[in-house]
Structure formats: structure tokens, C-alpha cells
Coordinates of C-alpha atoms and ligand atoms in Angstrom, one line a residue:
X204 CA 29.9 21.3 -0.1
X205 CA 27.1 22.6 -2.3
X206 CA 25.2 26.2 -1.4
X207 CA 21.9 26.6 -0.4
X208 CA 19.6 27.4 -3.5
X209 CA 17.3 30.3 -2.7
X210 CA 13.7 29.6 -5.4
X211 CA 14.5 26.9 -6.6
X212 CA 10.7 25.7 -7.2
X213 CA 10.4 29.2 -9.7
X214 CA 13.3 27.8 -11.9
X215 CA 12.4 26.0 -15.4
X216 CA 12.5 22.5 -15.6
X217 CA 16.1 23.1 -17.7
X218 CA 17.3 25.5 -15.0
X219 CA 16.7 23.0 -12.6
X220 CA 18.1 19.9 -14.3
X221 CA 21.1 22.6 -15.0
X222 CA 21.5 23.0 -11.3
X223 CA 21.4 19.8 -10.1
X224 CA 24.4 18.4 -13.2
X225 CA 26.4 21.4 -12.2
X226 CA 26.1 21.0 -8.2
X227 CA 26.5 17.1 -7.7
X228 CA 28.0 15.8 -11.2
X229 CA 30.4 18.5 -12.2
X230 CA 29.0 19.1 -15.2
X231 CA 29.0 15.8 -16.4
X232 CA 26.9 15.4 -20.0
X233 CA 25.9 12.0 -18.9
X234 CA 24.3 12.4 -15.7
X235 CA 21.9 15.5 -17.7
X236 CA 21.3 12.5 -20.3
X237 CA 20.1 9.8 -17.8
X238 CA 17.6 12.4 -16.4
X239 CA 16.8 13.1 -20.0
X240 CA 16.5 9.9 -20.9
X241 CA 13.5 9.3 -19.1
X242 CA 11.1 12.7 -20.5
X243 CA 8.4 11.1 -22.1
X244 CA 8.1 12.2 -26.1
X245 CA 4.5 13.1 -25.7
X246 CA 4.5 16.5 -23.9
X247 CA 1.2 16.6 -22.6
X248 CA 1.7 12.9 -20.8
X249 CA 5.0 14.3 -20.2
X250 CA 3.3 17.6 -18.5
X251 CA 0.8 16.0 -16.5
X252 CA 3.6 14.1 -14.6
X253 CA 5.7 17.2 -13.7
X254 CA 2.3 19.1 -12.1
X255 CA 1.8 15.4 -10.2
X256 CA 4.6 17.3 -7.5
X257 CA 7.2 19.7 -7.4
X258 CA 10.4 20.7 -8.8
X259 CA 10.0 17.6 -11.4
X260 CA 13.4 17.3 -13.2
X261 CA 12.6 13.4 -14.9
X262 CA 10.3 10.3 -14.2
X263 CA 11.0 7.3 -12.3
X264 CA 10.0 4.2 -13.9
X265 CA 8.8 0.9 -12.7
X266 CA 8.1 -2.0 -14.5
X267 CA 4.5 -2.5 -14.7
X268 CA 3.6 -6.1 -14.7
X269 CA 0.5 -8.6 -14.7
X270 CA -0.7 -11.4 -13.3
X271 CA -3.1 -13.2 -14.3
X272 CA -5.5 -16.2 -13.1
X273 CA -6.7 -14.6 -10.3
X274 CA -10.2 -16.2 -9.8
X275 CA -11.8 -14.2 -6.7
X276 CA -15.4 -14.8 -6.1
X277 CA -15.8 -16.9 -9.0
X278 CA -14.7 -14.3 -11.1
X279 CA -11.3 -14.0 -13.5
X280 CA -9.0 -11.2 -13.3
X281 CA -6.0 -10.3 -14.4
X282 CA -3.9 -8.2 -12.0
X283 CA -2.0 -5.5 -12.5
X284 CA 1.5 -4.7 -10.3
X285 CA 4.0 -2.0 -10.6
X286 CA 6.9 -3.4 -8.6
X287 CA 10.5 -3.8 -9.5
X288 CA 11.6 -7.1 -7.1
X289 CA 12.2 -9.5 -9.4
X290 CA 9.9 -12.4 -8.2
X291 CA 7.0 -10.8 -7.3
X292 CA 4.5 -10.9 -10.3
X293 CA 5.9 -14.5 -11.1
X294 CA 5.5 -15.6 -7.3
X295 CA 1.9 -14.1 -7.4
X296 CA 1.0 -15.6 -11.0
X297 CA 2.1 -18.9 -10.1
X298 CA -0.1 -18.5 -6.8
X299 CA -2.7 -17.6 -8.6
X300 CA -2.5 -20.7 -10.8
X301 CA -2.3 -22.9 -7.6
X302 CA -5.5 -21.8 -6.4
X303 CA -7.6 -21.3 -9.7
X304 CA -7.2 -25.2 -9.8
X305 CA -8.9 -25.5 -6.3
X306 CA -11.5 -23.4 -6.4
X307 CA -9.8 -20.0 -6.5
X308 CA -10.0 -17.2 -3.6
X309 CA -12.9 -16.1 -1.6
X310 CA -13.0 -12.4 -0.2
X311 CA -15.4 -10.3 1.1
X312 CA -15.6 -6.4 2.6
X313 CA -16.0 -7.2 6.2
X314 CA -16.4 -2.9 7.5
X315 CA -15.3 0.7 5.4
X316 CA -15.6 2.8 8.2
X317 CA -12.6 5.4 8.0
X318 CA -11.7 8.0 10.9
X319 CA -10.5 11.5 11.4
X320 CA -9.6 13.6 14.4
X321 CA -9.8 17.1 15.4
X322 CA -6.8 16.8 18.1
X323 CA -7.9 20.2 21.1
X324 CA -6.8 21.0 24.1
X325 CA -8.8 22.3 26.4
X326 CA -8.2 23.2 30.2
X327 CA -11.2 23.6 32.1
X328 CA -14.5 21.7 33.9
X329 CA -14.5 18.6 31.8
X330 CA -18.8 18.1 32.2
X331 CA -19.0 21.2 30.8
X332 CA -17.4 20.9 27.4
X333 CA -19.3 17.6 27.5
X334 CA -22.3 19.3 27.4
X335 CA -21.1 21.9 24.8
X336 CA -19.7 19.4 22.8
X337 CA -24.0 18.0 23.1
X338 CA -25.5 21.0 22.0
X339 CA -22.7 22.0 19.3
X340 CA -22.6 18.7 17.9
X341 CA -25.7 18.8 15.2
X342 CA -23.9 22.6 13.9
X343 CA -20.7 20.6 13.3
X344 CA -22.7 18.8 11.2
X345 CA -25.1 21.4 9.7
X346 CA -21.9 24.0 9.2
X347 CA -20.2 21.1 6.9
X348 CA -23.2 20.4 4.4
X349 CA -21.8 22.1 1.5
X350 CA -19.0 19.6 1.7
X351 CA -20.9 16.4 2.7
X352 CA -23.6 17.3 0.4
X353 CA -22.6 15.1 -2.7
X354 CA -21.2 12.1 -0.6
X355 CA -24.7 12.0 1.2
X356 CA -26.5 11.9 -2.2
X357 CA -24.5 8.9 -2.8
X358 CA -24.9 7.5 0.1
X359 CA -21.7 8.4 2.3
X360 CA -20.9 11.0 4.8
X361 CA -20.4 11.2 8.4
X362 CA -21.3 8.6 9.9
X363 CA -20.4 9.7 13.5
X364 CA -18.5 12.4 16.0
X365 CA -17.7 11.7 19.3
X366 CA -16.0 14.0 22.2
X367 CA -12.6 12.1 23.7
X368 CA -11.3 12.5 27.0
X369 CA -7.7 12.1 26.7
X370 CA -6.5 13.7 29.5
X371 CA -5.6 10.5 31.3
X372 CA -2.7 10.1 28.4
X373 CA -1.8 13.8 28.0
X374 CA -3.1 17.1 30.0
X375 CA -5.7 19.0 28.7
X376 CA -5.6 16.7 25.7
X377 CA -9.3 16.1 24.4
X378 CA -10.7 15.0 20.4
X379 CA -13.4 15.0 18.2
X380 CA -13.5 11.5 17.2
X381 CA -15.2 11.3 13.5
X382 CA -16.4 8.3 11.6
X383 CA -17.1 8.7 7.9
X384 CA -18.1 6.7 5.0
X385 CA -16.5 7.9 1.7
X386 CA -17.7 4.6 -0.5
X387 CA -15.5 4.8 -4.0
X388 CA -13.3 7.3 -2.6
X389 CA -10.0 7.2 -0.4
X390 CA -11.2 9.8 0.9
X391 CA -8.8 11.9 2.9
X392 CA -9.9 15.1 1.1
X393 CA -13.2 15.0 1.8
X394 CA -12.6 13.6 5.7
X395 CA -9.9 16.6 6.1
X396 CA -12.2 19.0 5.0
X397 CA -14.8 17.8 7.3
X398 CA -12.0 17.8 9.9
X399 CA -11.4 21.7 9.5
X400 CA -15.0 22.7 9.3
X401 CA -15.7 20.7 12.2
X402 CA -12.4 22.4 14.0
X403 CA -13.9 25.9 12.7
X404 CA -17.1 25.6 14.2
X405 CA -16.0 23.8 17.4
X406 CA -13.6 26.9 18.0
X407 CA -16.4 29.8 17.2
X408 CA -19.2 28.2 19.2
X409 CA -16.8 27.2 22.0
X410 CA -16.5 31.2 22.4
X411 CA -19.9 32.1 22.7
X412 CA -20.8 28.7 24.9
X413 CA -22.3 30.9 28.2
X414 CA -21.9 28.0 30.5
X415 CA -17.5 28.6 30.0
X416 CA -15.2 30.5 31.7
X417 CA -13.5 33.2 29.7
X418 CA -10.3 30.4 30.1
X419 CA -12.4 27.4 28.8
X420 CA -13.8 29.5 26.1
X421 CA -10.8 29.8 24.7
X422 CA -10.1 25.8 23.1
X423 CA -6.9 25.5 21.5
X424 CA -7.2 23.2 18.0
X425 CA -3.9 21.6 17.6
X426 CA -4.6 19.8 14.4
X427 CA -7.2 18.4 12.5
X428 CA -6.7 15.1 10.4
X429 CA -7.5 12.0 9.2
X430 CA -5.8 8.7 10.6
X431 CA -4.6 6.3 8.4
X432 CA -5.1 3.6 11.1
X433 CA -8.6 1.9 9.9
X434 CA -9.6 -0.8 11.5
X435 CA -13.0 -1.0 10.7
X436 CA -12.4 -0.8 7.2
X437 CA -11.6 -4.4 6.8
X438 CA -11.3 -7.1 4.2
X439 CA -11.1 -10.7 4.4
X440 CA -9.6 -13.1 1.7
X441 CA -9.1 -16.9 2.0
X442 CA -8.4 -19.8 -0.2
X443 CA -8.9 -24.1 1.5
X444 CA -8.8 -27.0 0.0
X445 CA -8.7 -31.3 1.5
X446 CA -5.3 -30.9 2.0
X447 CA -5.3 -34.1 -0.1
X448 CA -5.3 -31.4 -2.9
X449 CA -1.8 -29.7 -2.2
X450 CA 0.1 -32.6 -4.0
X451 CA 2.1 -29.9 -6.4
X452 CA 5.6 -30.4 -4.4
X453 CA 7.5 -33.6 -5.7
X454 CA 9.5 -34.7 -2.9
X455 CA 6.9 -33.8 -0.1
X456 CA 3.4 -35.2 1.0
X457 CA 1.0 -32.8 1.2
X458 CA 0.2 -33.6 4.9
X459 CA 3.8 -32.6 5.5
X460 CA 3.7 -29.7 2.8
X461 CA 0.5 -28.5 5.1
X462 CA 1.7 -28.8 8.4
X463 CA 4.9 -27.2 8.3
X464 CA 2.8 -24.2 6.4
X465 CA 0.9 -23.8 9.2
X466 CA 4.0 -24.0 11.7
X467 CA 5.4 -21.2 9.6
X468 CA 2.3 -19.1 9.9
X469 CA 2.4 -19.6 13.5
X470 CA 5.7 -18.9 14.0
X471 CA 4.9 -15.5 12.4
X472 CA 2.4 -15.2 14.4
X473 CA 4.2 -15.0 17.9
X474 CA 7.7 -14.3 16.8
X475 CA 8.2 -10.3 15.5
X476 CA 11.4 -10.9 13.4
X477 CA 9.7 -13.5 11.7
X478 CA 6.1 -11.8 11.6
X479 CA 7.7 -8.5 9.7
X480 CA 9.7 -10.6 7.2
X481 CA 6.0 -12.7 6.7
X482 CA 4.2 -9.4 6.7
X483 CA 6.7 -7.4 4.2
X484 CA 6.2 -10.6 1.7
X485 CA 2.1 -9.5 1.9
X486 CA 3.2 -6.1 1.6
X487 CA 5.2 -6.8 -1.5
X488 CA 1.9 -8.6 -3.5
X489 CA -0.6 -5.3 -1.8
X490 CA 2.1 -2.4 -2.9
X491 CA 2.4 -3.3 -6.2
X492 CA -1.0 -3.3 -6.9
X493 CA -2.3 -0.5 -4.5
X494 CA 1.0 1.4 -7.1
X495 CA -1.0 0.4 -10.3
X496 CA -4.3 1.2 -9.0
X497 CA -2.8 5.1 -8.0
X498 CA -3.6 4.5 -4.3
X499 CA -1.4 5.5 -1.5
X500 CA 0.8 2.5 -0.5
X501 CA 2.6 4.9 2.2
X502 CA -1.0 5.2 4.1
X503 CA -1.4 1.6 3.3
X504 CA 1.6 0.4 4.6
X505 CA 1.2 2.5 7.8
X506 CA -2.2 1.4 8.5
X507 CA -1.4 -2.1 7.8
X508 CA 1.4 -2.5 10.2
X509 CA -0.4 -0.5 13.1
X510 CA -2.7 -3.6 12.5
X511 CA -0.3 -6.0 12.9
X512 CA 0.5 -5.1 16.1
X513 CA -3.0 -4.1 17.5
X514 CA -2.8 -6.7 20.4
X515 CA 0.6 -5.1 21.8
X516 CA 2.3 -6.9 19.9
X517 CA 3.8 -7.3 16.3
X518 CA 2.4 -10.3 14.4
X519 CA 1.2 -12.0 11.6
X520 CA -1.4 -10.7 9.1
X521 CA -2.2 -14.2 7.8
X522 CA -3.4 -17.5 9.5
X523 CA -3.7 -20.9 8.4
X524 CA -5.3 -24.0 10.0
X525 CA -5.7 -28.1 9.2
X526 CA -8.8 -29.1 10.3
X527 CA -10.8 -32.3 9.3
X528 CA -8.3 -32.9 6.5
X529 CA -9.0 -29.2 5.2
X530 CA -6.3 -26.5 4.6
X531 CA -7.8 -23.2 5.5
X532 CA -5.1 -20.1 4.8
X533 CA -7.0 -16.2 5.3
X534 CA -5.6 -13.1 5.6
X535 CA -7.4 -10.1 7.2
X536 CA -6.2 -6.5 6.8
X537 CA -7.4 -2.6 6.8
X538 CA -7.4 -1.1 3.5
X539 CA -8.2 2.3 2.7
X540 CA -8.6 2.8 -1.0
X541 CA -9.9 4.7 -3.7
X542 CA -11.0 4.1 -7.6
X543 CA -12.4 7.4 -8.1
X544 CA -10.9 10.5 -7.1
X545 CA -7.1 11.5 -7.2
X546 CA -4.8 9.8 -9.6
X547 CA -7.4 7.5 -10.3
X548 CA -9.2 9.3 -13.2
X549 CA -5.7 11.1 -14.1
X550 CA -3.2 8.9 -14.7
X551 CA -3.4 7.2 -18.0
X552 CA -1.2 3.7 -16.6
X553 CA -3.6 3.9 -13.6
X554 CA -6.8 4.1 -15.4
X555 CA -6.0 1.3 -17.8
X556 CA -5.4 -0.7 -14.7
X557 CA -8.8 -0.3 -13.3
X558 CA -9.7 -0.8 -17.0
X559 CA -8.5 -4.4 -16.3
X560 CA -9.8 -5.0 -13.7
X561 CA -13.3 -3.7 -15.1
X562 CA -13.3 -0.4 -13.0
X563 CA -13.9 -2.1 -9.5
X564 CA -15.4 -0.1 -6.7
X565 CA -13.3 0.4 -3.7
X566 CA -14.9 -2.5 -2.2
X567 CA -13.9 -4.8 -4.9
X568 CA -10.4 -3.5 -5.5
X569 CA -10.1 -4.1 -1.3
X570 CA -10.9 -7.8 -2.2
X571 CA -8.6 -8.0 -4.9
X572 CA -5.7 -6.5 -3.1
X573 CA -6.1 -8.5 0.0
X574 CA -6.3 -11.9 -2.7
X575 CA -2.5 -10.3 -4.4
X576 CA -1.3 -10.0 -0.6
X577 CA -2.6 -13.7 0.2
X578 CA -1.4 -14.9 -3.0
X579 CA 2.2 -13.7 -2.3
X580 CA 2.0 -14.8 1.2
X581 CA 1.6 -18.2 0.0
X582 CA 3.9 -18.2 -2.5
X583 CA 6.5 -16.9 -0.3
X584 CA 6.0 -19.6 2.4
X585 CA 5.4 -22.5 0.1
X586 CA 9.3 -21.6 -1.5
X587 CA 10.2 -21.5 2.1
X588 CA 8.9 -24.3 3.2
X589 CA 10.2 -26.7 0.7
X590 CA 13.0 -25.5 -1.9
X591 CA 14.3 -22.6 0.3
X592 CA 13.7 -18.8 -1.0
X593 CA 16.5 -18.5 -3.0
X594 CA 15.9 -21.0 -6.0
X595 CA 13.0 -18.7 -7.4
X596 CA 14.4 -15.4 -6.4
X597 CA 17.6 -16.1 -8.1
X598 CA 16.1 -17.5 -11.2
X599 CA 14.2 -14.1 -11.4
X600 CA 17.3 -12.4 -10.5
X601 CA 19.5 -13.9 -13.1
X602 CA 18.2 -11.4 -16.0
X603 CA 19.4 -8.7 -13.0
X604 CA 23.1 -10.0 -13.0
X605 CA 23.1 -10.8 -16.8
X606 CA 22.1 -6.7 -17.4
X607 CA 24.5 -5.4 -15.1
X608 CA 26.9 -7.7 -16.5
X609 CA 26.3 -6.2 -20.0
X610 CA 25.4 -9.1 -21.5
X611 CA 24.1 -9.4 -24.9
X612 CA 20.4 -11.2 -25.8
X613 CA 22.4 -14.0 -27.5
X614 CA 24.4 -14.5 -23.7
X615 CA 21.2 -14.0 -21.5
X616 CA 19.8 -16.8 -23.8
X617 CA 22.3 -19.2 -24.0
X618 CA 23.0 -18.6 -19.9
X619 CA 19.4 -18.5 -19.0
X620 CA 19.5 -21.6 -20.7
X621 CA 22.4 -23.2 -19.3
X622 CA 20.8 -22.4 -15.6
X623 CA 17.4 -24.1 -16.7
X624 CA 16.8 -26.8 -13.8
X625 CA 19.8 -25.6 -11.5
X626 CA 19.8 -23.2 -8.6
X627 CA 21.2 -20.0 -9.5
X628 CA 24.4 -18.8 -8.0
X629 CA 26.0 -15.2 -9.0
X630 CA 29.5 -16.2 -8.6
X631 CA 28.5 -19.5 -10.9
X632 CA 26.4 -16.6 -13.2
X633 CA 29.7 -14.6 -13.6
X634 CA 32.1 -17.9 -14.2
X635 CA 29.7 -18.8 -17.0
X636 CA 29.2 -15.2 -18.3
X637 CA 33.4 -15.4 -18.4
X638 CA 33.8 -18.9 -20.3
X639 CA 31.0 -17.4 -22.5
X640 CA 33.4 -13.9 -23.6
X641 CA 36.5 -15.9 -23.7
X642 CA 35.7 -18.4 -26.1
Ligands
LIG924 C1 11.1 -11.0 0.0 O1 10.8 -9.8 -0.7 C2 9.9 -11.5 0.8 C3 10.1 -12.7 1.6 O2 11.2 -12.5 2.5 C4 8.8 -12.9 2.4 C5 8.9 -14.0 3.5 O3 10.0 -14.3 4.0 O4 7.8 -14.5 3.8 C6 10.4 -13.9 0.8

């Protein structure tokens, strides 16, 4: 068993990678090379990643792929994902192809309201803090103008506080309820901030409120903090077409193709093991991208699902209809996101990517990032629907097996070749990999 290691954060970056090779690999010279192997050359690139967190000891790569074809709104992009399963970026690209030939995707910002909460408990006449909570509310707001100041100028800012009774869920439990709108910026340091000016005045004045007992006077703030469930802060993306228009499959009419889409959307739709499978393929196209933007995918992810299941229970993101001989497939989600601010303007990968896509603002990058999770949505369903999942997963896969195989390019070529047209299978990848060593 190792010890405990008493300041570790004050070590060197050597001392640490020293540590960690002498406590779990023995000393091993290979294990301080694979963390070695990944410093970056350039020290200042290499720098600015160890000060993104602590007790850096190496990077962490993912590949950092694009595609392309995206028409949204009548415009072309190209999109960039940082993911490492296999079939996404070709799943998404071939989606994206799809639709460019019918018209391409439509989104559009439907709400960007985020929230934050000063959590309090308070034990006392419940009119009363009411009417505190009245005649403290425009200080809450004049006490944070030195942070609001410049997200007013631009046009954001608070956009609303209200006092919560909770005490029907939890005793004593009340909250300052707090809208904001942060436009091209996530956000959550500016709504924090807010938060704990808000929870700073709320205490003070709450002390010198006449109308309280020497008990109600005394509010207890339990936390103050934004909530990474939004939503209001909404986007909508859809692609339709006559469903005429879905003749790619060979083997399948499009009438069938259409309606057993939709039954597949509907079954995600009432049936949780299905809907988090259907939901994690979204989340797969929305990660990747929300990665290579610099976003938060953790706060993404969270928000999202809390959507999913906003009617009690867990379901669908996406729905699809056949009406009048048109194929309608949407997808509406919460997306809290940034392209200013954060890594955004630090992180040379991220800001190439909203180079690419010609610096959006958070409302266009919403749109885009809905279309990537629509995109992969209908990809996913479309494999699943006619050739099962497992004929374009393992073809992406098969570079996967080949590597840890140790195959050399001339092998990967002549196997990749060999597999051309025929569903992959590992044990048929190893057989082949075997008659191709022994010859
Ligand atoms: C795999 O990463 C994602 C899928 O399972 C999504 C789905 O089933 O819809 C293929």
C-alpha cells in the first residue's frame, strides 16, 4: 500500500512524475517515458497546459477531428470534434452529407436565460422576510454594479431575482432565485459572483431589517451557486424532407426507412433504457464539439439529462414525425456555452476551432452544437435501423484492433483492404492479421 504524500501540489513537475514512477511502477523507466512522451517541445504551449489545473505531470490527448458539410441556416461549416470513439466524426460527416443534399439543417436560439441560487435558511414569520426580501431587493442589485457593470454595457446582466419558499420540501429552506443573461459568455463566473454579492448583502441587511426578531435576523446562507439546469436557455435544430427524398438505403423504401425511424424515436421516447442509449449517441456528436470549442461538457451533460427527464420521466431528446409525405426529425436541448471567456481565448486548439467556425457567438455555436447532436442522432438510428450498429463501428474500429495488434502500415493496408465491403469481425481481424505474419 502506498503512504500518504504530505505537499504534494509544492513539488516540481520532475518530483512529482518521480513520485508517482516510484509509488505505483516500481521504478519502472517506461512508465516515466509514456508520461514523458506526451510534454509538448514548445515550453510555453507546454506551460500554459500545466497552470490549466493542478499537480500536472503530462497531457492527455484526444484526436481532434472534422467534419465537414455541415450546412445550418444556409450556411457551410466545417465542424470541429475532439473525441476518441471511433465512428463518431465519420457518422457525423456522413450525416452531414445526407442532409446538405436536402436542404441542410435549420436551427434557431429559442431562450439564453441562465439561473443561479443563493440556497438560505431562514426560521421565522415567512410575510416578513417577504417584505424584507421587497425592500432589500433593488440593494442586491445596486451592491453588485461593479460586477454587472460591463455585462449591462453589452447588453446582459440580471435579468431577475425572486424570494422562494421552499419550506414545503425542506424546513426553513428558502432561495434567491436569479435569472441572468451573460450573452457570449458561459457565464458561471460572472453569475457566481453575482450569487455571493447578492448572499453578502442579503445577510448584512437581514441584520439591520427592524421588522425581525433578533432569531430571524440572523439568516443562515448555505451556498450560493449557479445551476447548470437551464431550461430556458434553449436551442432547436431540425432537418425534413418528402420522405420520397430518403432513397439512400439500397434494400429499403424510404417509406419503410421513415417509419421504422420514427418508431425508433418513439420508442426512445417512452422507454428509459432505450431513451439513455438514444440520448448518449446525441451526447457523443454535442461533447466532442462542446471539447473543441473549450466549453464544459460536464455542465453540459448534466444540464442536458435533467432535461431529458423534465416530465418525471427519462426520455428522448429528439422527435421525428411523417406527415403529408414529409419526414420532420428535431431535436431540442438546453445549452449553456461560451465563445468568449475561459479557455476560449486561451487555448491555442480551441481558438483555431472557433476560427473555423468563423468565431460564432454563443448563440450560433448553440445552433451548431445542437445540428452535431441531431446529426449523430440520425446517423446512429439510420445504422440501426437498417444494417445494425455494428457494420460502421467495426469498420472504424478495425484501425483500433490492427494498432493494438501491432500491425505494420503495409498490414493495415492490405487488411483494411481485404475487409472492404464485408462486416468486420475481430476474431476474423486476428485470423487474417495471422495468415498475413505467417506467410
Ligand atoms: C454509441 O456510442 C452510440 C449509439 O449506441 C447510440 C444509439 O444507440 O442511438 C450507437
Amino acid at each position: 500500500m502506498i503512504k500518504p504524500v504530505k505537499g504534494f501540489s509544492k513539488l516540481t513537475k520532475e518530483e512529482k512524475v518521480s513520485w508517482v514512477v516510484s509509488s505505483f511502477f516500481n521504478d519502472n523507466p517506461n512508465a516515466e517515458s509514456v508520461i514523458k512522451r506526451y510534454w509538448n517541445d514548445d515550453n510555453e504551449l507546454q506551460q500554459l497546459h500545466d497552470e490549466f489545473i493542478e499537480n500536472t505531470i503530462s497531457n492527455y490527448y484526444l484526436p481532434f477531428g472534422i467534419a465537414p458539410n455541415f450546412l445550418i441556416n444556409n450556411k457551410l461549416f466545417a465542424i470541429p470534434m475532439a473525441i476518441e470513439e471511433s465512428s463518431v466524426v465519420a457518422a457525423a460527416s456522413k450525416a452531414a452529407k445526407f442532409w446538405f443534399d436536402r436542404g441542410g439543417f435549420r436551427a434557431e436560439v429559442i431562450s439564453t436565460t441562465k439561473i443561479g441560487q443563493v440556497h438560505f435558511m431562514f426560521s421565522g414569520d415567512a410575510a416578513k422576510l417577504d417584505n424584507f426580501f421587497s425592500v432589500v431587493k433593488s440593494k442586491l442589485i445596486a451592491d453588485s454594479k461593479s460586477i454587472t457593470k460591463n455585462m449591462e454595457k453589452r447588453g446582459g446582466g440580471i435579468t431577475s431575482i425572486e424570494l422562494k419558499d421552499k419550506t414545503a420540501v425542506l424546513e426553513n429552506y428558502y432561495q434567491l432565485h436569479c435569472s441572468f443573461e451573460t450573452l457570449d459568455a458561459m457565464g458561471a463566473n460572472f453569475i457566481n459572483s453575482c450569487l455571493e454579492q447578492f448572499a453578502k448583502t442579503f445577510k448584512t441587511e437581514a441584520k439591520m431589517f427592524d421588522a425581525f426578531s433578533e432569531e430571524e435576523k440572523n439568516i443562515e446562507i448555505v451556498m450560493s451557486i449557479l445551476s447548470n439546469y437551464v431550461p430556458d436557455c434553449l436551442v432547436r435544430a431540425e432537418v425534413s424532407c418528402p420522405v420520397s427524398e430518403l432513397n439512400e438505403d439500397k434494400g429499403v423504401s424510404p417509406e419503410e426507412f421513415a417509419d421504422k425511424f420514427v418508431r425508433a424515436v418513439e420508442i426512445a421516447q417512452v422507454e428509459p433504457y432505450r431513451a439513455v442509449t438514444h440520448n448518449k449517441g446525441i451526447m457523443n456528436g454535442i461533447d466532442a464539439v462542446v471539447l473543441a470549442t473549450g466549453n464544459d461538457f460536464r455542465a453540459v451533460e448534466a444540464g442536458v439529462h435533467a432535461y431529458a427527464a423534465r416530465n418525471g420521466s427519462y426520455s428522448s431528446l429528439t422527435q421525428a414525425t411523417v406527415e403529408n409525405g414529409v419526414f420532420k426529425f428535431w431535436i431540442e436541448i438546453p445549452l449553456a456555452l461560451g465563445t468568449v471567456g475561459g479557455l476560449t481565448n486561451l487555448h491555442p486548439l480551441v481558438r483555431l476551432a472557433l476560427e473555423m467556425l468563423e468565431k460564432p457567438s454563443a448563440k450560433e455555436l448553440m445552433q451548431i452544437i445542437a445540428v452535431a447532436g441531431l446529426a449523430q442522432n440520425f446517423g446512429a438510428l439510420r445504422s440501426l435501423t437498417t444494417t445494425g450498429i455494428q457494420k460502421g463501428h467495426m469498420k472504424m474500429h478495425l484501425m483500433n484492433i490492427l494498432n493494438q495488434m501491432g500491425a505494420t502500415a503495409e498490414e493495415k493496408l492490405q487488411i483494411a483492404t481485404y475487409f472492404e465491403g464485408k462486416t468486420v469481425v475481430h476474431s476474423d481481424v486476428v485470423e487474417k492479421f495471422q495468415e498475413l505474419r505467417n506467410k
